mmCIF file of C-alpha atoms in Angstrom:
data_model
loop_
_atom_site.group_PDB
_atom_site.id
_atom_site.type_symbol
_atom_site.label_atom_id
_atom_site.label_comp_id
_atom_site.label_asym_id
_atom_site.label_seq_id
_atom_site.Cartn_x
_atom_site.Cartn_y
_atom_site.Cartn_z
ATOM 1 C CA MET A 1 0.422 -12.248 -3.759
ATOM 2 C CA THR A 2 1.394 -15.609 -5.320
ATOM 3 C CA GLU A 3 1.822 -18.777 -3.272
ATOM 4 C CA GLU A 4 5.613 -18.672 -3.629
ATOM 5 C CA ALA A 5 5.795 -15.004 -2.700
ATOM 6 C CA LEU A 6 3.549 -15.635 0.308
ATOM 7 C CA LYS A 7 5.759 -18.509 1.389
ATOM 8 C CA ALA A 8 8.875 -16.349 1.089
ATOM 9 C CA HIS A 9 7.121 -13.563 3.002
ATOM 10 C CA ASN A 10 6.143 -15.937 5.825
ATOM 11 C CA GLN A 11 9.704 -17.264 5.955
ATOM 12 C CA SER A 12 11.191 -13.771 6.159
ATOM 13 C CA ALA A 13 8.714 -12.772 8.871
ATOM 14 C CA LYS A 14 10.294 -15.408 11.168
ATOM 15 C CA GLN A 15 13.646 -13.642 11.148
ATOM 16 C CA PRO A 16 15.289 -12.793 14.504
ATOM 17 C CA ILE A 17 14.608 -9.282 15.818
ATOM 18 C CA VAL A 18 18.228 -8.270 15.224
ATOM 19 C CA VAL A 19 17.812 -8.934 11.486
ATOM 20 C CA TRP A 20 14.838 -6.564 11.376
ATOM 21 C CA VAL A 21 16.816 -3.897 13.256
ATOM 22 C CA ILE A 22 19.613 -4.135 10.688
ATOM 23 C CA PHE A 23 16.973 -4.173 7.938
ATOM 24 C CA ILE A 24 15.495 -0.865 9.141
ATOM 25 C CA ALA A 25 18.938 0.675 9.627
ATOM 26 C CA THR A 26 19.823 -0.365 6.060
ATOM 27 C CA ILE A 27 16.691 1.361 4.756
ATOM 28 C CA ILE A 28 17.728 4.581 6.486
ATOM 29 C CA SER A 29 21.321 4.231 5.281
ATOM 30 C CA PHE A 30 20.280 3.860 1.637
ATOM 31 C CA MET A 31 17.943 6.823 1.897
ATOM 32 C CA GLY A 32 21.167 8.815 1.697
ATOM 33 C CA LEU A 33 21.771 7.671 -1.879
ATOM 34 C CA GLY A 34 18.519 8.884 -3.412
ATOM 35 C CA LEU A 35 17.913 11.683 -0.945
ATOM 36 C CA VAL A 36 20.116 14.130 -2.827
ATOM 37 C CA ASP A 37 18.619 13.449 -6.281
ATOM 38 C CA PRO A 38 15.743 15.956 -6.001
ATOM 39 C CA ILE A 39 18.062 18.715 -4.761
ATOM 40 C CA LEU A 40 20.867 18.438 -7.351
ATOM 41 C CA PRO A 41 19.552 21.335 -9.494
ATOM 42 C CA ALA A 42 18.831 23.359 -6.336
ATOM 43 C CA ILE A 43 22.358 22.850 -5.014
ATOM 44 C CA ALA A 44 23.787 23.896 -8.388
ATOM 45 C CA GLU A 45 21.692 27.077 -8.275
ATOM 46 C CA LYS A 46 22.214 27.995 -4.629
ATOM 47 C CA LEU A 47 25.932 27.274 -4.528
ATOM 48 C CA HIS A 48 26.618 28.595 -8.050
ATOM 49 C CA ALA A 49 28.027 25.264 -9.197
ATOM 50 C CA THR A 50 28.017 23.504 -12.560
ATOM 51 C CA PRO A 51 26.208 20.165 -12.976
ATOM 52 C CA SER A 52 29.547 18.328 -13.226
ATOM 53 C CA GLN A 53 30.651 19.895 -9.921
ATOM 54 C CA VAL A 54 27.376 18.916 -8.272
ATOM 55 C CA SER A 55 27.763 15.374 -9.660
ATOM 56 C CA LEU A 56 30.850 15.069 -7.456
ATOM 57 C CA LEU A 57 28.413 14.635 -4.545
ATOM 58 C CA PHE A 58 27.949 11.130 -5.926
ATOM 59 C CA SER A 59 31.555 10.696 -7.072
ATOM 60 C CA SER A 60 33.207 11.534 -3.736
ATOM 61 C CA TYR A 61 30.635 9.440 -1.878
ATOM 62 C CA ASN A 62 31.126 6.407 -4.131
ATOM 63 C CA LEU A 63 34.911 6.738 -4.443
ATOM 64 C CA ILE A 64 35.507 6.821 -0.691
ATOM 65 C CA THR A 65 32.884 4.097 -0.159
ATOM 66 C CA GLY A 66 34.643 1.874 -2.698
ATOM 67 C CA VAL A 67 38.194 2.401 -1.437
ATOM 68 C CA ALA A 68 37.098 2.054 2.191
ATOM 69 C CA MET A 69 35.581 -1.339 1.348
ATOM 70 C CA LEU A 70 39.147 -2.638 1.526
ATOM 71 C CA ILE A 71 39.275 -1.887 5.259
ATOM 72 C CA THR A 72 35.788 -2.998 6.287
ATOM 73 C CA GLY A 73 36.956 -6.569 6.934
ATOM 74 C CA VAL A 74 40.011 -5.311 8.820
ATOM 75 C CA VAL A 75 37.816 -3.189 11.082
ATOM 76 C CA SER A 76 34.999 -5.700 11.647
ATOM 77 C CA SER A 77 37.399 -8.588 12.359
ATOM 78 C CA ARG A 78 38.999 -6.507 15.126
ATOM 79 C CA ILE A 79 36.129 -4.617 16.766
ATOM 80 C CA GLY A 80 33.255 -6.931 15.808
ATOM 81 C CA VAL A 81 30.164 -6.580 13.613
ATOM 82 C CA LYS A 82 28.119 -4.543 16.086
ATOM 83 C CA TRP A 83 30.705 -1.839 16.673
ATOM 84 C CA THR A 84 31.606 -1.677 12.999
ATOM 85 C CA LEU A 85 27.956 -1.000 12.157
ATOM 86 C CA LEU A 86 27.714 1.604 14.925
ATOM 87 C CA SER A 87 30.970 3.275 13.842
ATOM 88 C CA GLY A 88 29.679 3.541 10.289
ATOM 89 C CA ILE A 89 26.389 5.047 11.404
ATOM 90 C CA PHE A 90 28.180 7.524 13.695
ATOM 91 C CA LEU A 91 30.302 8.773 10.789
ATOM 92 C CA ILE A 92 27.205 9.168 8.600
ATOM 93 C CA VAL A 93 25.522 11.212 11.343
ATOM 94 C CA ILE A 94 28.517 13.551 11.662
ATOM 95 C CA PHE A 95 29.364 14.039 7.992
ATOM 96 C CA SER A 96 25.789 14.395 6.731
ATOM 97 C CA ALA A 97 25.245 17.172 9.300
ATOM 98 C CA LEU A 98 28.519 18.829 8.275
ATOM 99 C CA ALA A 99 27.522 18.649 4.591
ATOM 100 C CA GLY A 100 24.243 20.383 5.424
ATOM 101 C CA SER A 101 26.155 23.116 7.242
ATOM 102 C CA SER A 102 28.536 23.841 4.340
ATOM 103 C CA ASN A 103 28.407 27.090 2.398
ATOM 104 C CA GLY A 104 30.298 25.977 -0.721
ATOM 105 C CA ILE A 105 30.120 23.117 -3.175
ATOM 106 C CA TRP A 106 33.588 21.792 -2.305
ATOM 107 C CA GLY A 107 32.691 21.581 1.369
ATOM 108 C CA VAL A 108 29.574 19.546 0.553
ATOM 109 C CA VAL A 109 31.581 17.299 -1.796
ATOM 110 C CA SER A 110 34.283 16.726 0.839
ATOM 111 C CA PHE A 111 31.847 15.883 3.608
ATOM 112 C CA ARG A 112 29.970 13.532 1.274
ATOM 113 C CA GLY A 113 33.286 11.670 1.040
ATOM 114 C CA GLY A 114 33.336 11.303 4.826
ATOM 115 C CA TRP A 115 29.727 10.154 4.628
ATOM 116 C CA GLY A 116 30.916 7.510 2.138
ATOM 117 C CA LEU A 117 33.465 6.227 4.666
ATOM 118 C CA GLY A 118 30.703 5.659 7.200
ATOM 119 C CA ASN A 119 28.512 4.154 4.513
ATOM 120 C CA SER A 120 31.178 1.605 3.555
ATOM 121 C CA LEU A 121 31.605 0.412 7.138
ATOM 122 C CA PHE A 122 27.864 0.034 7.472
ATOM 123 C CA ILE A 123 26.682 -1.504 4.197
ATOM 124 C CA ALA A 124 29.423 -4.139 3.780
ATOM 125 C CA THR A 125 28.946 -5.286 7.368
ATOM 126 C CA ALA A 126 25.148 -5.106 7.145
ATOM 127 C CA LEU A 127 25.049 -7.483 4.180
ATOM 128 C CA SER A 128 27.264 -10.103 5.820
ATOM 129 C CA ALA A 129 25.398 -9.627 9.143
ATOM 130 C CA ILE A 130 21.973 -10.188 7.573
ATOM 131 C CA VAL A 131 23.252 -13.237 5.682
ATOM 132 C CA GLY A 132 24.904 -14.614 8.818
ATOM 133 C CA LEU A 133 22.096 -13.928 11.306
ATOM 134 C CA SER A 134 19.000 -14.623 9.204
ATOM 135 C CA VAL A 135 17.177 -17.921 8.725
ATOM 136 C CA GLY A 136 16.033 -19.424 5.444
ATOM 137 C CA GLY A 137 19.251 -19.449 3.414
ATOM 138 C CA THR A 138 21.522 -17.002 1.647
ATOM 139 C CA ALA A 139 19.158 -16.208 -1.234
ATOM 140 C CA LYS A 140 16.300 -15.178 1.069
ATOM 141 C CA ALA A 141 18.648 -13.104 3.230
ATOM 142 C CA ILE A 142 19.905 -11.238 0.172
ATOM 143 C CA ILE A 143 16.341 -10.618 -1.000
ATOM 144 C CA LEU A 144 15.672 -9.079 2.421
ATOM 145 C CA TYR A 145 18.801 -6.924 2.099
ATOM 146 C CA GLU A 146 17.888 -5.829 -1.429
ATOM 147 C CA ALA A 147 14.359 -5.017 -0.227
ATOM 148 C CA ALA A 148 15.865 -2.710 2.401
ATOM 149 C CA ILE A 149 17.998 -1.066 -0.275
ATOM 150 C CA GLY A 150 14.979 -0.648 -2.541
ATOM 151 C CA LEU A 151 12.835 0.847 0.195
ATOM 152 C CA GLY A 152 15.622 3.201 1.250
ATOM 153 C CA ILE A 153 16.283 4.332 -2.294
ATOM 154 C CA SER A 154 12.559 4.802 -2.995
ATOM 155 C CA VAL A 155 11.660 6.668 0.198
ATOM 156 C CA GLY A 156 14.855 8.752 0.116
ATOM 157 C CA PRO A 157 13.932 10.900 -2.915
ATOM 158 C CA LEU A 158 10.440 11.544 -1.557
ATOM 159 C CA LEU A 159 11.856 12.716 1.760
ATOM 160 C CA GLY A 160 14.587 14.608 -0.078
ATOM 161 C CA GLY A 161 12.000 16.367 -2.219
ATOM 162 C CA GLU A 162 9.913 17.363 0.803
ATOM 163 C CA LEU A 163 12.841 18.584 2.895
ATOM 164 C CA GLY A 164 14.601 20.019 -0.143
ATOM 165 C CA SER A 165 11.599 22.191 -0.981
ATOM 166 C CA ILE A 166 12.221 23.934 2.346
ATOM 167 C CA SER A 167 16.003 24.182 1.949
ATOM 168 C CA TRP A 168 18.678 22.230 0.091
ATOM 169 C CA ARG A 169 20.249 21.670 3.513
ATOM 170 C CA GLY A 170 17.157 19.870 4.832
ATOM 171 C CA PRO A 171 17.873 16.394 3.362
ATOM 172 C CA PHE A 172 21.370 16.331 4.864
ATOM 173 C CA TYR A 173 20.074 17.172 8.320
ATOM 174 C CA GLY A 174 17.236 14.682 7.804
ATOM 175 C CA VAL A 175 19.684 11.828 7.201
ATOM 176 C CA SER A 176 21.636 12.805 10.298
ATOM 177 C CA VAL A 177 18.535 12.652 12.504
ATOM 178 C CA LEU A 178 17.325 9.351 11.039
ATOM 179 C CA MET A 179 20.722 7.733 11.481
ATOM 180 C CA ILE A 180 20.800 8.806 15.127
ATOM 181 C CA ILE A 181 17.591 6.781 15.534
ATOM 182 C CA ALA A 182 19.198 3.814 13.745
ATOM 183 C CA PHE A 183 22.280 4.128 15.970
ATOM 184 C CA LEU A 184 20.200 3.942 19.142
ATOM 185 C CA ALA A 185 18.145 1.005 17.831
ATOM 186 C CA LEU A 186 21.254 -1.044 17.012
ATOM 187 C CA LEU A 187 22.986 -0.065 20.233
ATOM 188 C CA LEU A 188 20.035 -1.339 22.272
ATOM 189 C CA LYS A 189 18.846 -4.324 20.231
ATOM 190 C CA MET A 190 21.834 -5.889 18.524
ATOM 191 C CA PRO A 191 23.661 -8.527 20.544
ATOM 192 C CA LYS A 192 27.410 -8.824 20.494
ATOM 193 C CA VAL A 193 28.383 -11.042 17.567
ATOM 194 C CA ALA A 194 31.527 -13.132 17.951
ATOM 195 C CA LYS A 195 34.548 -11.783 16.098
ATOM 196 C CA PRO A 196 36.018 -13.938 13.325
ATOM 197 C CA LYS A 197 38.813 -16.237 14.499
ATOM 198 C CA THR A 198 41.062 -14.951 11.722
ATOM 199 C CA LYS A 199 41.743 -11.235 11.401
ATOM 200 C CA SER A 200 41.286 -9.865 7.895
ATOM 201 C CA SER A 201 43.929 -8.034 5.896
ATOM 202 C CA VAL A 202 43.497 -5.012 3.638
ATOM 203 C CA LEU A 203 44.759 -7.200 0.805
ATOM 204 C CA ASP A 204 42.138 -9.947 1.269
ATOM 205 C CA PRO A 205 39.479 -8.313 -0.966
ATOM 206 C CA LEU A 206 42.087 -7.597 -3.659
ATOM 207 C CA LYS A 207 43.327 -11.188 -3.485
ATOM 208 C CA ALA A 208 39.733 -12.412 -3.799
ATOM 209 C CA LEU A 209 39.514 -10.731 -7.195
ATOM 210 C CA LYS A 210 41.914 -13.369 -8.562
ATOM 211 C CA PHE A 211 38.926 -15.705 -8.735
ATOM 212 C CA PRO A 212 37.601 -15.267 -12.299
ATOM 213 C CA GLY A 213 33.928 -15.413 -11.356
ATOM 214 C CA LEU A 214 34.180 -12.704 -8.704
ATOM 215 C CA PHE A 215 36.373 -10.558 -10.963
ATOM 216 C CA ARG A 216 33.835 -10.796 -13.785
ATOM 217 C CA LEU A 217 30.948 -9.840 -11.508
ATOM 218 C CA GLY A 218 32.970 -6.913 -10.164
ATOM 219 C CA LEU A 219 33.819 -5.746 -13.678
ATOM 220 C CA THR A 220 30.180 -6.148 -14.685
ATOM 221 C CA ALA A 221 29.072 -4.009 -11.744
ATOM 222 C CA PHE A 222 31.787 -1.426 -12.489
ATOM 223 C CA LEU A 223 30.463 -0.923 -16.024
ATOM 224 C CA TYR A 224 26.813 -1.216 -15.082
ATOM 225 C CA ASN A 225 27.185 1.369 -12.314
ATOM 226 C CA ILE A 226 28.432 3.945 -14.806
ATOM 227 C CA GLY A 227 25.045 3.617 -16.505
ATOM 228 C CA PHE A 228 23.220 3.453 -13.177
ATOM 229 C CA PHE A 229 24.692 6.738 -11.954
ATOM 230 C CA THR A 230 24.250 8.376 -15.324
ATOM 231 C CA LEU A 231 20.556 7.964 -14.632
ATOM 232 C CA MET A 232 20.846 8.999 -10.979
ATOM 233 C CA ALA A 233 23.111 12.030 -11.342
ATOM 234 C CA PHE A 234 22.308 13.401 -14.803
ATOM 235 C CA ALA A 235 18.616 12.691 -15.448
ATOM 236 C CA PRO A 236 17.460 15.244 -12.799
ATOM 237 C CA PHE A 237 19.022 18.026 -14.884
ATOM 238 C CA VAL A 238 17.003 17.255 -18.039
ATOM 239 C CA MET A 239 13.582 16.524 -16.520
ATOM 240 C CA GLY A 240 12.735 20.173 -15.910
ATOM 241 C CA LEU A 241 11.112 19.448 -12.540
ATOM 242 C CA HIS A 242 11.397 21.081 -9.122
ATOM 243 C CA GLU A 243 12.243 19.260 -5.890
ATOM 244 C CA HIS A 244 8.749 17.820 -5.320
ATOM 245 C CA GLY A 245 8.439 16.526 -8.876
ATOM 246 C CA LEU A 246 11.896 14.951 -8.862
ATOM 247 C CA GLY A 247 11.119 13.358 -5.511
ATOM 248 C CA PHE A 248 7.999 11.664 -6.886
ATOM 249 C CA VAL A 249 9.738 10.481 -10.065
ATOM 250 C CA PHE A 250 12.522 8.814 -8.105
ATOM 251 C CA LEU A 251 9.965 7.480 -5.637
ATOM 252 C CA GLY A 252 8.337 5.655 -8.549
ATOM 253 C CA TRP A 253 11.746 4.465 -9.707
ATOM 254 C CA GLY A 254 12.637 3.216 -6.228
ATOM 255 C CA LEU A 255 9.321 1.427 -5.724
ATOM 256 C CA CYS A 256 9.811 -0.409 -9.015
ATOM 257 C CA LEU A 257 13.336 -1.294 -7.904
ATOM 258 C CA ALA A 258 12.145 -2.565 -4.514
ATOM 259 C CA PHE A 259 9.267 -4.605 -5.998
ATOM 260 C CA THR A 260 11.333 -6.425 -8.605
ATOM 261 C CA SER A 261 14.265 -7.032 -6.259
ATOM 262 C CA VAL A 262 11.991 -8.930 -3.861
ATOM 263 C CA PHE A 263 9.240 -10.496 -5.963
ATOM 264 C CA VAL A 264 10.459 -10.671 -9.560
ATOM 265 C CA ALA A 265 14.168 -11.519 -9.319
ATOM 266 C CA PRO A 266 13.700 -14.894 -7.537
ATOM 267 C CA LYS A 267 11.093 -16.036 -10.089
ATOM 268 C CA ILE A 268 13.157 -15.009 -13.096
ATOM 269 C CA GLN A 269 16.245 -16.602 -11.575
ATOM 270 C CA ALA A 270 14.403 -19.871 -10.906
ATOM 271 C CA LYS A 271 12.944 -20.006 -14.425
ATOM 272 C CA PHE A 272 15.809 -18.799 -16.609
ATOM 273 C CA GLY A 273 18.918 -18.999 -14.408
ATOM 274 C CA THR A 274 21.137 -16.230 -13.054
ATOM 275 C CA ILE A 275 23.318 -15.645 -16.120
ATOM 276 C CA LYS A 276 20.538 -15.457 -18.719
ATOM 277 C CA SER A 277 18.458 -13.267 -16.393
ATOM 278 C CA MET A 278 21.312 -10.837 -15.762
ATOM 279 C CA CYS A 279 22.036 -10.560 -19.479
ATOM 280 C CA ALA A 280 18.366 -9.845 -20.193
ATOM 281 C CA MET A 281 18.096 -7.167 -17.471
ATOM 282 C CA LEU A 282 21.312 -5.436 -18.522
ATOM 283 C CA THR A 283 20.172 -5.410 -22.153
ATOM 284 C CA LEU A 284 16.802 -3.916 -21.205
ATOM 285 C CA PHE A 285 18.501 -1.261 -19.069
ATOM 286 C CA ALA A 286 20.883 -0.396 -21.919
ATOM 287 C CA LEU A 287 17.893 -0.006 -24.271
ATOM 288 C CA THR A 288 16.200 2.246 -21.708
ATOM 289 C CA LEU A 289 19.258 4.515 -21.569
ATOM 290 C CA LEU A 290 19.367 4.503 -25.364
ATOM 291 C CA ALA A 291 15.741 5.675 -25.481
ATOM 292 C CA MET A 292 16.595 8.449 -23.009
ATOM 293 C CA GLY A 293 19.450 9.485 -25.285
ATOM 294 C CA ILE A 294 17.240 9.591 -28.385
ATOM 295 C CA TRP A 295 14.384 11.484 -26.723
ATOM 296 C CA THR A 296 16.349 13.580 -24.213
ATOM 297 C CA ASP A 297 14.371 16.686 -25.215
ATOM 298 C CA SER A 298 11.111 15.071 -24.112
ATOM 299 C CA SER A 299 10.822 15.312 -20.330
ATOM 300 C CA THR A 300 7.898 12.862 -20.456
ATOM 301 C CA VAL A 301 9.997 10.163 -22.122
ATOM 302 C CA VAL A 302 12.882 10.707 -19.696
ATOM 303 C CA ILE A 303 10.557 10.533 -16.676
ATOM 304 C CA VAL A 304 8.866 7.342 -17.882
ATOM 305 C CA CYS A 305 12.226 5.743 -18.712
ATOM 306 C CA VAL A 306 13.647 6.575 -15.269
ATOM 307 C CA ILE A 307 10.707 4.865 -13.574
ATOM 308 C CA ILE A 308 10.782 1.849 -15.902
ATOM 309 C CA ALA A 309 14.538 1.476 -15.360
ATOM 310 C CA GLY A 310 13.800 0.675 -11.725
ATOM 311 C CA LEU A 311 12.210 -2.604 -12.829
ATOM 312 C CA PHE A 312 15.417 -3.786 -14.502
ATOM 313 C CA LEU A 313 17.777 -2.366 -11.884
ATOM 314 C CA GLY A 314 15.972 -4.006 -8.964
ATOM 315 C CA THR A 315 15.991 -7.404 -10.634
ATOM 316 C CA ASN A 316 19.635 -7.159 -11.638
ATOM 317 C CA ASN A 317 20.780 -5.940 -8.209
ATOM 318 C CA THR A 318 19.364 -9.027 -6.491
ATOM 319 C CA LEU A 319 20.718 -11.388 -9.153
ATOM 320 C CA ILE A 320 24.253 -10.028 -9.040
ATOM 321 C CA THR A 321 24.414 -9.732 -5.238
ATOM 322 C CA THR A 322 23.223 -13.326 -4.862
ATOM 323 C CA ALA A 323 25.849 -14.471 -7.346
ATOM 324 C CA VAL A 324 28.630 -12.595 -5.526
ATOM 325 C CA MET A 325 27.827 -14.395 -2.287
ATOM 326 C CA GLU A 326 28.334 -17.773 -3.962
ATOM 327 C CA VAL A 327 30.856 -17.258 -6.743
ATOM 328 C CA ALA A 328 34.183 -17.329 -4.873
ATOM 329 C CA PRO A 329 35.573 -19.701 -2.193
ATOM 330 C CA VAL A 330 36.182 -16.867 0.294
ATOM 331 C CA GLU A 331 34.273 -15.504 3.262
ATOM 332 C CA ARG A 332 31.117 -13.649 2.256
ATOM 333 C CA ALA A 333 32.296 -10.426 3.869
ATOM 334 C CA THR A 334 35.504 -10.576 1.829
ATOM 335 C CA ALA A 335 33.622 -11.314 -1.398
ATOM 336 C CA SER A 336 31.232 -8.450 -0.692
ATOM 337 C CA ALA A 337 34.105 -6.037 0.015
ATOM 338 C CA ALA A 338 35.978 -7.040 -3.164
ATOM 339 C CA TYR A 339 32.884 -6.712 -5.339
ATOM 340 C CA SER A 340 31.824 -3.440 -3.739
ATOM 341 C CA PHE A 341 35.308 -1.946 -4.111
ATOM 342 C CA VAL A 342 35.163 -2.375 -7.893
ATOM 343 C CA ARG A 343 31.467 -1.522 -8.154
ATOM 344 C CA PHE A 344 31.689 1.797 -6.304
ATOM 345 C CA ILE A 345 34.663 2.932 -8.377
ATOM 346 C CA GLY A 346 32.318 2.722 -11.376
ATOM 347 C CA GLY A 347 29.760 4.636 -9.342
ATOM 348 C CA ALA A 348 32.360 7.369 -8.784
ATOM 349 C CA ILE A 349 33.211 7.716 -12.474
ATOM 350 C CA GLY A 350 29.645 7.608 -13.823
ATOM 351 C CA PRO A 351 28.161 10.821 -12.345
ATOM 352 C CA TRP A 352 31.089 13.056 -13.251
ATOM 353 C CA LEU A 353 31.532 11.527 -16.707
ATOM 354 C CA ALA A 354 27.849 11.937 -17.582
ATOM 355 C CA ASN A 355 27.674 15.604 -16.667
ATOM 356 C CA LYS A 356 31.061 16.375 -18.220
ATOM 357 C CA LEU A 357 29.966 14.788 -21.505
ATOM 358 C CA ALA A 358 26.814 16.910 -21.446
ATOM 359 C CA GLU A 359 28.799 20.096 -20.838
ATOM 360 C CA THR A 360 31.341 19.229 -23.547
ATOM 361 C CA PHE A 361 28.972 17.902 -26.214
ATOM 362 C CA ASN A 362 25.196 17.814 -25.647
ATOM 363 C CA PRO A 363 22.695 16.262 -23.196
ATOM 364 C CA HIS A 364 22.065 13.245 -25.440
ATOM 365 C CA ILE A 365 25.632 11.911 -25.230
ATOM 366 C CA PRO A 366 25.654 10.866 -21.524
ATOM 367 C CA PHE A 367 22.747 8.488 -22.067
ATOM 368 C CA TYR A 368 24.339 6.994 -25.191
ATOM 369 C CA SER A 369 27.583 6.568 -23.259
ATOM 370 C CA GLY A 370 25.781 4.947 -20.326
ATOM 371 C CA ALA A 371 23.995 2.546 -22.664
ATOM 372 C CA ILE A 372 27.308 1.462 -24.194
ATOM 373 C CA PHE A 373 28.868 0.778 -20.781
ATOM 374 C CA VAL A 374 25.852 -1.276 -19.681
ATOM 375 C CA LEU A 375 25.897 -3.230 -22.948
ATOM 376 C CA ILE A 376 29.583 -4.043 -22.409
ATOM 377 C CA ALA A 377 28.672 -5.191 -18.870
ATOM 378 C CA MET A 378 26.175 -7.610 -20.400
ATOM 379 C CA LEU A 379 28.868 -8.990 -22.720
ATOM 380 C CA VAL A 380 31.222 -9.501 -19.761
ATOM 381 C CA VAL A 381 28.562 -11.699 -18.145
ATOM 382 C CA ALA A 382 27.599 -13.485 -21.360
ATOM 383 C CA PHE A 383 31.193 -14.424 -22.221
ATOM 384 C CA GLY A 384 31.992 -15.445 -18.651
ATOM 385 C CA ARG A 385 29.474 -18.261 -18.391
ATOM 386 C CA LYS A 386 32.048 -20.937 -17.578
ATOM 387 C CA HIS A 387 33.185 -18.974 -14.508
ATOM 388 C CA LEU A 388 29.639 -18.269 -13.310
ATOM 389 C CA ALA A 389 27.734 -21.423 -14.241
ATOM 390 C CA HIS A 390 27.928 -22.976 -10.766
ATOM 391 C CA VAL A 391 26.023 -20.017 -9.268
ATOM 392 C CA ASP A 392 22.755 -21.447 -10.596
ATOM 393 C CA ARG A 393 23.491 -24.793 -8.986
ATOM 394 C CA VAL A 394 23.849 -23.298 -5.480
ATOM 395 C CA ALA A 395 21.190 -20.553 -5.692
ATOM 396 C CA HIS A 396 17.966 -21.734 -4.130
#
């Protein structure tokens, strides 16, 4: 570990206990994203569904998560951070268990939407809570948050593969049990955080998008997430692996994502600046998707590309989240909700579009399409420098 990384590690270790409780709960929450990856082919087989229908597990989850981001500030400003987090976790517990109990694809898709509602209440509030309660500055708090995301996403597929090898229902019940543990931990350990003096409106996140910098970052994430979820929701269908194998591939992907989000992103940002670094990562991710499109018939190439993509995704996630927290003169929770609203809409379109393109044309096209969207995202950042330049001056 380098001297800078060690220093950052020592700084993060001094965080209040409540920050670590939220950190662990965030890990468990984001397990839900990657947990279903290893079981997508199994669900399609068991429930007699097409890949595009199964992809709606991501689409319904992301769509409801994105739209519900508009109400997260309304809820948290009225019932407080603690009870908003607990409400979100409670909904995840209920709807993940209901999804596991479903006997048809549309039931699973619908309950994943309810799961997305709980997820939105939790993740938007968790980010602002970690930033607000942690010590060491915004950048370090976001690195901690991104580390939790990376760990959750990396461990999720492994757990999903293990439980999914028993039954496709196992991962859904697994999330429900883990979130019960997170609920109890937050209930017991998190103090009551003072409510904001001003109550938020549903329109606040939409109004925040009038700031050019925040709008550009939201649009960037919208486009980039189409490519992101092309990888997440379509790649499992062309790898030719069973639940265990898919679990290990996405474990490798998630570990790469977690490592770069914590250790690589801050160094690249410090050396090259946020804008140049984001453009480089988006370009590399687009090239990775392009390679997957060219060599779709080679499961080895697809597997290696999925894992390598984690390196670029982890770095970019930290860079863009840090920028969002600083780019607009609004409360961080509002900025996060506005950005997430746009971002998750892209995450809803990506999975369905990728699988539909494969069914309509051939399995190469989704990766080409994803690469184009990510490349456009890079151009949005590159041509928006004047609206984003001040981010590098405040990021430290």
